[in-house]
CSV table of C-alpha atoms and ligand atoms in Angstrom, one decimal:
chain,number,residue,atom,x,y,z
N,189,MET,CA,72.0,43.6,99.2
N,190,ILE,CA,71.7,44.4,95.5
N,191,SER,CA,70.9,47.6,93.5
N,192,VAL,CA,67.6,48.3,91.8
N,193,LYS,CA,69.2,47.8,88.5
N,194,GLN,CA,70.7,44.4,89.4
N,195,ALA,CA,67.3,43.2,90.7
N,196,LEU,CA,65.6,44.4,87.5
N,197,ASP,CA,68.3,42.7,85.4
N,198,ILE,CA,67.7,39.4,87.1
N,199,ILE,CA,63.9,39.6,86.6
N,200,ASP,CA,64.3,40.7,83.0
N,201,SER,CA,66.6,37.9,82.3
N,202,PHE,CA,63.8,35.4,82.4
N,203,PRO,CA,62.2,34.6,79.0
N,204,SER,CA,58.5,34.9,78.8
N,205,ALA,CA,57.1,31.4,79.0
N,206,PHE,CA,54.2,31.9,76.6
N,207,SER,CA,51.3,29.5,76.6
N,208,PHE,CA,48.3,30.1,74.4
N,209,GLU,CA,44.6,29.7,74.7
N,210,LYS,CA,41.6,30.3,72.5
N,211,VAL,CA,39.1,32.7,74.0
N,212,GLN,CA,35.9,34.3,72.9
N,213,LEU,CA,36.6,37.7,71.2
N,214,GLN,CA,34.2,39.3,73.7
N,215,ASP,CA,36.4,38.2,76.6
N,216,ALA,CA,39.7,39.2,75.0
N,217,LEU,CA,40.0,42.8,76.1
N,218,ASN,CA,43.7,43.6,77.1
N,219,SER,CA,44.8,40.1,76.0
N,220,VAL,CA,47.8,39.8,73.6
N,221,LEU,CA,47.4,37.9,70.3
N,222,SER,CA,49.6,34.8,70.2
N,223,GLU,CA,49.4,34.6,66.4
N,224,ASP,CA,48.8,36.7,63.3
N,225,VAL,CA,45.1,37.2,62.4
N,226,PHE,CA,44.2,37.3,58.7
N,227,SER,CA,41.0,38.6,57.4
N,228,PRO,CA,38.4,36.0,56.4
N,229,ILE,CA,36.5,38.5,54.3
N,230,ASN,CA,36.8,41.7,52.3
N,231,MET,CA,35.8,44.7,54.4
N,232,PRO,CA,33.6,46.3,53.2
N,233,PRO,CA,32.3,43.0,51.7
N,234,PHE,CA,30.5,44.9,48.8
N,235,ARG,CA,30.5,48.4,47.4
N,236,GLN,CA,28.8,50.6,50.0
N,237,SER,CA,27.4,54.0,49.8
N,238,ALA,CA,29.2,56.4,52.1
N,239,MET,CA,26.3,58.9,52.1
N,240,ASP,CA,22.6,59.2,52.0
N,241,GLY,CA,21.9,60.3,48.4
N,242,TYR,CA,21.6,58.9,44.8
N,243,ALA,CA,23.6,56.4,42.9
N,244,ILE,CA,24.2,57.2,39.2
N,245,GLN,CA,26.4,56.5,36.2
N,246,PHE,CA,28.6,59.6,36.1
N,247,SER,CA,27.8,61.9,33.2
N,248,LYS,CA,27.4,65.5,32.2
N,249,GLU,CA,23.6,65.2,32.6
N,250,GLU,CA,22.0,67.2,35.3
N,251,THR,CA,18.6,65.4,35.5
N,252,TYR,CA,18.1,61.8,36.4
N,253,THR,CA,15.0,59.6,36.8
N,254,VAL,CA,14.7,57.9,40.2
N,255,VAL,CA,14.0,54.3,39.4
N,256,ASP,CA,14.6,52.3,42.6
N,257,GLU,CA,15.8,52.5,46.2
N,258,SER,CA,18.6,50.7,48.0
N,259,LYS,CA,18.6,50.9,51.8
N,260,ALA,CA,21.1,49.4,54.2
N,261,GLY,CA,20.7,45.7,54.2
N,262,ASP,CA,18.9,45.4,50.8
N,263,SER,CA,20.4,42.9,48.4
N,264,THR,CA,18.8,43.9,45.1
N,265,ASN,CA,21.3,45.0,42.6
N,266,TYR,CA,19.5,47.3,40.2
N,267,VAL,CA,20.9,47.6,36.6
N,268,LEU,CA,21.0,51.3,35.9
N,269,LYS,CA,20.6,52.9,32.5
N,270,PRO,CA,22.3,56.3,31.8
N,271,THR,CA,20.3,59.2,33.3
N,272,GLU,CA,18.7,56.8,35.9
N,273,ALA,CA,19.3,57.2,39.6
N,274,VAL,CA,18.8,54.9,42.6
N,275,ARG,CA,17.8,56.5,45.9
N,276,ILE,CA,20.5,55.1,48.3
N,277,PHE,CA,21.4,55.3,52.0
N,278,THR,CA,24.6,55.1,54.0
N,279,GLY,CA,25.9,51.5,54.1
N,280,ALA,CA,23.6,50.3,51.3
N,281,LEU,CA,24.7,48.2,48.3
N,282,VAL,CA,25.7,50.4,45.4
N,283,PRO,CA,24.3,48.9,42.1
N,284,ASP,CA,27.2,47.3,40.2
N,285,ASN,CA,27.0,49.6,37.2
N,286,ALA,CA,26.7,52.8,39.3
N,287,ASP,CA,30.0,54.6,39.7
N,288,THR,CA,29.1,57.7,41.7
N,289,VAL,CA,26.9,58.6,44.7
N,290,ILE,CA,25.7,62.2,45.0
N,291,MET,CA,24.9,63.3,48.5
N,292,GLN,CA,21.3,64.3,48.9
N,293,GLU,CA,22.2,67.8,50.0
N,294,HIS,CA,23.6,68.4,46.5
N,295,VAL,CA,20.4,67.4,44.8
N,296,GLU,CA,17.0,69.0,44.2
N,297,ARG,CA,14.3,66.3,44.5
N,298,LEU,CA,11.5,66.6,42.1
N,299,GLU,CA,8.5,64.2,41.9
N,300,ALA,CA,10.2,61.2,40.2
N,301,SER,CA,13.5,62.7,39.3
N,302,ILE,CA,16.4,64.7,40.7
N,303,HIS,CA,18.2,67.8,39.5
N,304,ILE,CA,21.9,67.9,40.4
N,305,LYS,CA,23.0,71.2,41.9
N,306,LYS,CA,26.6,70.2,42.5
N,307,MET,CA,28.1,67.2,40.7
N,308,PRO,CA,30.8,65.4,42.7
N,309,SER,CA,33.8,63.9,41.0
N,310,LYS,CA,33.4,60.4,39.5
N,311,PHE,CA,33.6,57.5,42.0
N,312,ALA,CA,32.7,59.9,44.9
N,313,ASN,CA,31.0,58.6,48.1
N,314,ILE,CA,31.5,54.9,47.3
N,315,ARG,CA,33.4,52.7,49.7
N,316,LYS,CA,35.2,50.1,47.6
N,317,THR,CA,35.0,46.4,48.3
N,318,GLY,CA,38.0,45.5,50.5
N,319,GLU,CA,38.9,49.2,51.0
N,320,GLN,CA,39.6,48.7,54.7
N,321,ILE,CA,41.1,45.2,54.4
N,322,LYS,CA,41.1,42.4,51.7
N,323,ILE,CA,40.3,38.8,52.3
N,324,GLY,CA,43.5,37.0,53.4
N,325,ASP,CA,45.4,40.1,54.3
N,326,LEU,CA,47.0,40.6,57.8
N,327,ALA,CA,44.4,42.1,60.1
N,328,LEU,CA,46.3,42.2,63.3
N,329,LYS,CA,49.9,41.1,64.1
N,330,LYS,CA,50.9,38.6,66.7
N,331,ARG,CA,51.7,40.4,70.0
N,332,THR,CA,49.1,43.1,69.4
N,333,LYS,CA,47.4,44.0,72.7
N,334,LEU,CA,43.7,44.0,72.0
N,335,ASN,CA,42.0,47.2,72.9
N,336,GLU,CA,38.3,47.9,72.3
N,337,ALA,CA,39.0,49.2,68.8
N,338,ALA,CA,40.9,46.0,67.9
N,339,ILE,CA,38.0,43.9,69.3
N,340,GLY,CA,35.5,45.9,67.2
N,341,PHE,CA,37.7,45.5,64.1
N,342,LEU,CA,38.0,41.7,64.5
N,343,ALA,CA,34.2,41.5,65.2
N,344,CYS,CA,33.5,43.4,61.9
N,345,LEU,CA,35.5,40.7,60.1
N,346,GLY,CA,33.2,38.1,61.6
N,347,ILE,CA,35.8,36.7,63.9
N,348,THR,CA,34.4,35.3,67.2
N,349,THR,CA,37.4,33.6,68.9
N,350,VAL,CA,41.1,34.6,69.1
N,351,SER,CA,44.2,32.8,70.2
N,352,VAL,CA,45.9,34.8,73.0
N,353,CYS,CA,48.7,34.5,75.4
N,354,LYS,CA,47.4,32.7,78.5
N,355,THR,CA,47.6,34.9,81.6
N,356,PRO,CA,49.5,33.4,84.5
N,357,SER,CA,47.6,32.2,87.5
N,358,VAL,CA,48.6,34.0,90.7
N,359,ALA,CA,48.3,33.1,94.4
N,360,ILE,CA,48.5,35.8,97.0
N,361,LEU,CA,49.5,34.5,100.4
N,362,VAL,CA,49.1,37.0,103.2
N,363,THR,CA,50.8,36.3,106.5
N,364,GLY,CA,50.2,37.8,110.0
N,365,ASN,CA,48.5,37.0,113.3
N,366,GLU,CA,47.2,40.6,113.3
N,367,LEU,CA,45.2,40.4,110.2
N,368,GLN,CA,41.4,40.4,110.2
N,369,GLN,CA,39.1,40.3,107.3
N,370,PRO,CA,37.3,43.6,106.4
N,371,GLY,CA,33.6,43.3,107.2
N,372,THR,CA,34.2,42.1,110.8
N,373,ASP,CA,34.4,44.2,114.0
N,374,LEU,CA,38.1,45.1,114.6
N,375,GLU,CA,39.5,43.5,117.7
N,376,ILE,CA,42.2,45.2,119.8
N,377,GLY,CA,45.7,44.6,118.4
N,378,LYS,CA,44.3,43.6,115.0
N,379,ILE,CA,44.2,45.5,111.7
N,380,TYR,CA,42.2,44.9,108.6
N,381,GLU,CA,43.9,42.7,106.0
N,382,SER,CA,44.2,45.0,103.0
N,383,ASN,CA,47.2,43.7,101.0
N,384,SER,CA,45.3,40.9,99.3
N,385,VAL,CA,42.5,43.2,98.3
N,386,MET,CA,44.9,45.8,96.9
N,387,LEU,CA,47.1,43.3,95.1
N,388,LYS,CA,44.1,41.5,93.7
N,389,ALA,CA,42.8,44.8,92.3
N,390,ALA,CA,46.3,45.5,90.7
N,391,LEU,CA,46.3,42.0,89.2
N,392,GLN,CA,42.8,42.4,87.8
N,393,LYS,CA,43.9,45.7,86.3
N,394,ALA,CA,46.8,43.9,84.6
N,395,GLY,CA,44.3,41.4,83.1
N,396,ILE,CA,45.0,38.5,85.4
N,397,LYS,CA,42.0,36.3,85.8
N,398,GLU,CA,43.0,33.3,88.0
N,399,ILE,CA,43.7,34.8,91.4
N,400,GLU,CA,43.8,32.7,94.6
N,401,ILE,CA,44.0,34.3,98.1
N,402,ILE,CA,45.4,32.4,101.0
N,403,ALA,CA,45.8,33.7,104.6
N,404,VAL,CA,48.1,32.2,107.1
N,405,LYS,CA,49.1,32.9,110.7
N,406,ASP,CA,52.7,33.6,111.7
N,407,ASP,CA,53.4,29.9,112.1
N,408,TYR,CA,56.3,28.2,110.4
N,409,GLN,CA,54.6,24.9,109.6
N,410,ALA,CA,51.4,26.5,108.4
N,411,THR,CA,53.4,29.0,106.2
N,412,LYS,CA,55.4,26.1,104.8
N,413,THR,CA,52.4,24.1,103.9
N,414,SER,CA,50.5,27.0,102.4
N,415,ILE,CA,53.5,27.9,100.2
N,416,LYS,CA,53.8,24.3,99.0
N,417,ASN,CA,50.1,24.2,98.0
N,418,ALA,CA,50.3,27.6,96.3
N,419,LEU,CA,53.5,26.7,94.4
N,420,ASP,CA,51.9,23.5,93.0
N,421,ALA,CA,48.9,25.3,91.6
N,422,ASN,CA,50.2,28.6,90.3
N,423,ASP,CA,52.6,30.4,87.9
N,424,ILE,CA,53.3,33.2,90.3
N,425,LEU,CA,53.2,33.4,94.1
N,426,LEU,CA,53.0,36.8,95.8
N,427,VAL,CA,53.7,36.5,99.5
N,428,SER,CA,52.9,39.5,101.7
N,429,GLY,CA,54.7,40.1,105.0
N,430,GLY,CA,56.9,37.8,107.2
N,431,ILE,CA,60.0,38.4,105.0
N,432,SER,CA,61.8,40.7,107.5
N,433,VAL,CA,64.1,39.8,110.3
N,434,GLY,CA,61.6,39.6,113.2
N,435,ASP,CA,61.3,36.5,115.3
N,436,TYR,CA,57.9,35.7,113.7
N,437,ASP,CA,59.0,36.2,110.1
N,438,PHE,CA,59.0,32.7,108.7
N,439,VAL,CA,58.5,33.2,105.0
N,440,LYS,CA,62.1,33.1,103.8
N,441,GLU,CA,62.8,29.9,105.6
N,442,ALA,CA,59.6,28.3,104.5
N,443,LEU,CA,60.3,29.2,100.9
N,444,LEU,CA,63.8,27.7,101.0
N,445,GLU,CA,62.5,24.6,102.7
N,446,ASN,CA,60.1,24.2,99.8
N,447,ASP,CA,63.1,24.2,97.4
N,448,VAL,CA,62.4,27.7,96.0
N,449,GLU,CA,65.7,28.9,94.7
N,450,GLU,CA,66.6,32.4,96.1
N,451,LEU,CA,67.5,34.8,93.2
N,452,PHE,CA,67.8,37.8,95.3
N,453,TYR,CA,67.0,39.2,98.8
N,454,LYS,CA,67.1,42.8,99.8
N,455,ILE,CA,67.4,45.7,97.5
N,456,ASN,CA,69.1,49.0,98.1
N,457,GLN,CA,65.9,51.0,98.0
N,458,LYS,CA,63.3,52.8,100.0
N,459,PRO,CA,60.6,51.6,100.5
N,460,GLY,CA,60.7,47.9,99.9
N,461,LYS,CA,64.2,46.9,101.0
N,462,PRO,CA,63.4,43.3,102.1
N,463,LEU,CA,61.9,42.1,98.8
N,464,TRP,CA,62.7,38.5,98.1
N,465,PHE,CA,62.6,36.9,94.7
N,466,GLY,CA,62.9,33.2,93.8
N,467,LYS,CA,61.9,30.5,91.4
N,468,LYS,CA,60.9,26.9,91.6
N,469,ARG,CA,60.6,25.2,88.2
N,470,ASP,CA,58.3,27.5,86.2
N,471,THR,CA,56.8,29.3,89.3
N,472,TYR,CA,58.2,32.7,90.3
N,473,VAL,CA,57.9,33.9,93.9
N,474,PHE,CA,57.9,37.5,95.1
N,475,ALA,CA,57.9,37.8,98.9
N,476,LEU,CA,56.8,41.4,99.4
N,477,PRO,CA,57.2,43.4,102.6
N,478,GLY,CA,54.0,43.5,104.6
N,479,ASN,CA,53.9,47.3,104.9
N,480,PRO,CA,51.2,48.1,102.4
N,481,ALA,CA,52.9,50.9,100.5
N,482,SER,CA,56.1,48.9,100.3
N,483,ALA,CA,54.2,45.9,99.0
N,484,LEU,CA,52.6,47.9,96.3
N,485,THR,CA,55.8,49.6,95.2
N,486,CYS,CA,57.6,46.3,95.0
N,487,PHE,CA,54.6,44.9,93.0
N,488,TYR,CA,54.7,47.8,90.5
N,489,ILE,CA,58.5,47.9,90.0
N,490,TYR,CA,59.3,44.1,90.1
N,491,ALA,CA,56.3,41.8,90.0
N,492,LEU,CA,54.2,43.6,87.4
N,493,PRO,CA,56.8,43.7,84.7
N,494,LEU,CA,57.3,39.9,84.9
N,495,LEU,CA,53.6,39.3,85.0
N,496,ARG,CA,53.1,41.6,81.9
N,497,LYS,CA,55.9,39.8,80.1
N,498,MET,CA,54.2,36.5,80.8
N,499,CYS,CA,51.0,38.0,79.5
N,500,GLY,CA,52.8,38.7,76.2
N,501,TYR,CA,53.1,42.5,76.6
N,502,LYS,CA,55.9,44.0,74.5
N,503,ASN,CA,56.3,47.0,76.9
N,504,ASN,CA,56.2,45.2,80.1
N,505,HIS,CA,57.7,47.8,82.4
N,506,LEU,CA,55.6,50.8,83.5
N,507,GLN,CA,56.0,53.9,81.4
N,508,LYS,CA,58.5,56.5,82.5
N,509,VAL,CA,58.3,60.2,81.9
N,510,ILE,CA,60.6,63.1,82.8
N,511,ALA,CA,59.1,66.0,84.8
N,512,LYS,CA,60.3,69.1,86.7
N,513,SER,CA,60.2,68.6,90.4
N,514,LYS,CA,58.2,71.1,92.4
N,515,SER,CA,59.8,69.6,95.6
N,516,ALA,CA,63.3,69.6,97.0
N,517,ILE,CA,64.3,66.1,97.8
N,518,LYS,CA,67.2,65.0,100.0
N,519,ASN,CA,68.7,61.5,99.6
N,520,PRO,CA,71.6,61.2,102.0
N,521,SER,CA,71.1,57.4,102.4
N,522,GLN,CA,72.5,56.4,98.9
N,523,LYS,CA,69.4,54.3,98.4
N,524,THR,CA,67.1,54.4,95.3
N,525,LEU,CA,63.9,56.2,96.4
N,526,PHE,CA,60.5,55.6,95.1
N,527,LEU,CA,58.4,58.6,96.2
N,528,LYS,CA,54.6,58.8,95.9
N,529,ALA,CA,53.9,62.0,93.9
N,530,ASN,CA,51.5,63.8,91.7
N,531,LEU,CA,52.2,64.7,88.1
N,532,GLU,CA,50.4,67.5,86.5
N,533,ASP,CA,51.5,68.6,83.0
N,534,GLU,CA,55.3,68.8,83.2
N,535,PHE,CA,55.5,69.3,86.9
N,536,VAL,CA,55.6,66.7,89.7
N,537,GLU,CA,55.2,67.2,93.4
N,538,VAL,CA,56.2,64.8,96.2
N,539,LEU,CA,53.2,64.2,98.5
N,540,GLN,CA,53.3,64.4,102.2
N,541,GLY,CA,53.3,61.0,104.1
N,542,GLN,CA,55.9,58.7,102.5
N,543,SER,CA,55.8,56.1,105.3
N,544,SER,CA,55.7,52.6,103.9
N,545,ALA,CA,52.8,51.9,106.2
N,546,MET,CA,50.6,54.6,104.7
N,547,LEU,CA,48.4,54.0,101.7
N,548,TYR,CA,46.6,57.4,102.1
N,549,THR,CA,49.3,59.2,100.0
N,550,TYR,CA,49.5,56.4,97.5
N,551,ALA,CA,45.7,56.7,96.9
N,552,MET,CA,46.2,60.2,95.7
N,553,SER,CA,49.4,59.8,93.6
N,554,ASN,CA,49.6,59.1,89.9
N,555,VAL,CA,53.4,58.5,89.7
N,556,LEU,CA,56.3,57.3,91.7
N,557,ILE,CA,59.4,59.6,91.4
N,558,CYS,CA,62.5,57.5,91.1
N,559,VAL,CA,65.5,59.1,92.7
N,560,SER,CA,68.6,57.1,92.0
N,561,SER,CA,71.0,56.0,94.8
N,562,GLU,CA,73.7,58.2,93.3
N,563,THR,CA,71.5,61.4,93.5
N,564,ALA,CA,72.0,63.0,96.9
N,565,GLU,CA,69.8,66.0,96.3
N,566,VAL,CA,67.1,67.1,93.9
N,567,LYS,CA,66.5,70.9,93.7
N,568,ILE,CA,63.2,72.5,92.9
N,569,GLY,CA,63.0,72.7,89.1
N,570,ASP,CA,65.4,69.7,88.5
N,571,GLU,CA,64.3,67.1,86.1
N,572,VAL,CA,63.3,63.7,87.7
N,573,THR,CA,62.1,60.4,86.4
N,574,CYS,CA,58.5,59.5,87.1
N,575,ILE,CA,57.0,56.1,86.8
N,576,LYS,CA,53.4,56.3,85.7
N,577,LEU,CA,50.9,54.3,87.7
N,578,ASP,CA,47.8,54.8,85.6
N,579,VAL,CA,48.6,51.7,83.5
C,265,AMP,P1,55.6,42.3,108.2
C,265,AMP,O1,56.3,42.5,106.9
C,265,AMP,O2,55.0,41.0,108.3
C,265,AMP,O3,56.6,42.6,109.3
C,265,AMP,O4,54.5,43.5,108.3
C,265,AMP,C1,54.9,44.8,108.2
C,265,AMP,C2,53.7,45.7,108.5
C,265,AMP,O5,52.7,45.5,107.5
C,265,AMP,C3,53.0,45.4,109.8
C,265,AMP,O6,52.6,46.6,110.4
C,265,AMP,C4,51.8,44.5,109.4
C,265,AMP,O7,50.8,44.6,110.3
C,265,AMP,C5,51.5,45.1,108.1
C,265,AMP,N1,50.8,44.2,107.3
C,265,AMP,C6,51.3,42.9,106.9
C,265,AMP,N2,50.5,42.3,106.2
C,265,AMP,C7,49.5,43.1,105.9
C,265,AMP,C8,48.3,42.9,105.2
C,265,AMP,N3,48.0,41.8,104.5
C,265,AMP,N4,47.4,44.0,105.2
C,265,AMP,C9,47.7,45.1,105.8
C,265,AMP,N5,48.8,45.3,106.5
C,265,AMP,C10,49.7,44.3,106.6
C,266,MG,MG1,54.1,40.0,109.8
């Protein structure tokens, strides 16, 4: 049995095997850029008015004749004489020889002229060509995770496709004779299969697109064959259940028989002690305990960081924060504890119902409190480390 830190060190020791793909910008939300992106245009592409108002040549004059109009989208470039003004609107082309836009609120409009009530400073209210970014300049750096603003920014530069880190393909293999698909009438002795539904949701949230779900009975041959097929076709294999020491737990043996190298088995933690991690060529395997809450905790702490690293994320581990505990916690077992908890402002409270079979508590928690194996007791008001789940 190894410690949580040893297990994380093993997982973190693997370099992220990036592969790249070109995708439509519209499909690139949460993807990570695999190369620098340079601007193909100046933005703004021309001098734009930042206000609804009047474009003039700045002077001491207070009255100007309105000679033309420039609305957003127009391309006529009127040549102004001194004391002439062009009626202009936000986003419209500013005539080349105008240097100032007066906002309409600062003007009294007469029939064919304007009287300026408040003269702005010279060059006011004009967005300069390339003010946001110039043609050829770095728009976004390699490894930038594309959020909606980044997608909007690249779109405004006219970019339609981007090169991003290819997300790994993941197979989820659920094992167990007792498992029945939701949507059918539950038979005696059976439970609904929920781990694949839960893990798929977690994978989708992490931006994984290729997800295959396989279900297998507690049967050695069937398990072995399913593992072989899943290994051949995926970058990551998540197995659920069958990794404990029961007579019908065949996963470990079936993995070893498929030449998956064991990198660790069993971690000094609660929940999730029987986690198994291995590798065959470029495919990584996490055999997660079947108990739903254990499976999810092992996924968050161990599988997700590796997945996020493969997706190109710089911060691949879930974010940690320190909070004051509203609960007293006893840890006589000298195991690392991951406790489902609720963080509100700077206070965190352990929730009732920590059993690894229960998802009810998990569904209401927003953090896991991590109590180290060396901490025997946490008193109310002590500071604890919380792992944030709202990724
Ligand atoms: P195992 O790790 O296979 O011994 O399973 C531990 C517990 O988790 C048992 O109570 C199983 O019925 C339950 N379990 C295993 N796989 C799933 C699953 N896919 N969905 C829901 N519960 C499961
Ligand atoms: Mg089982």
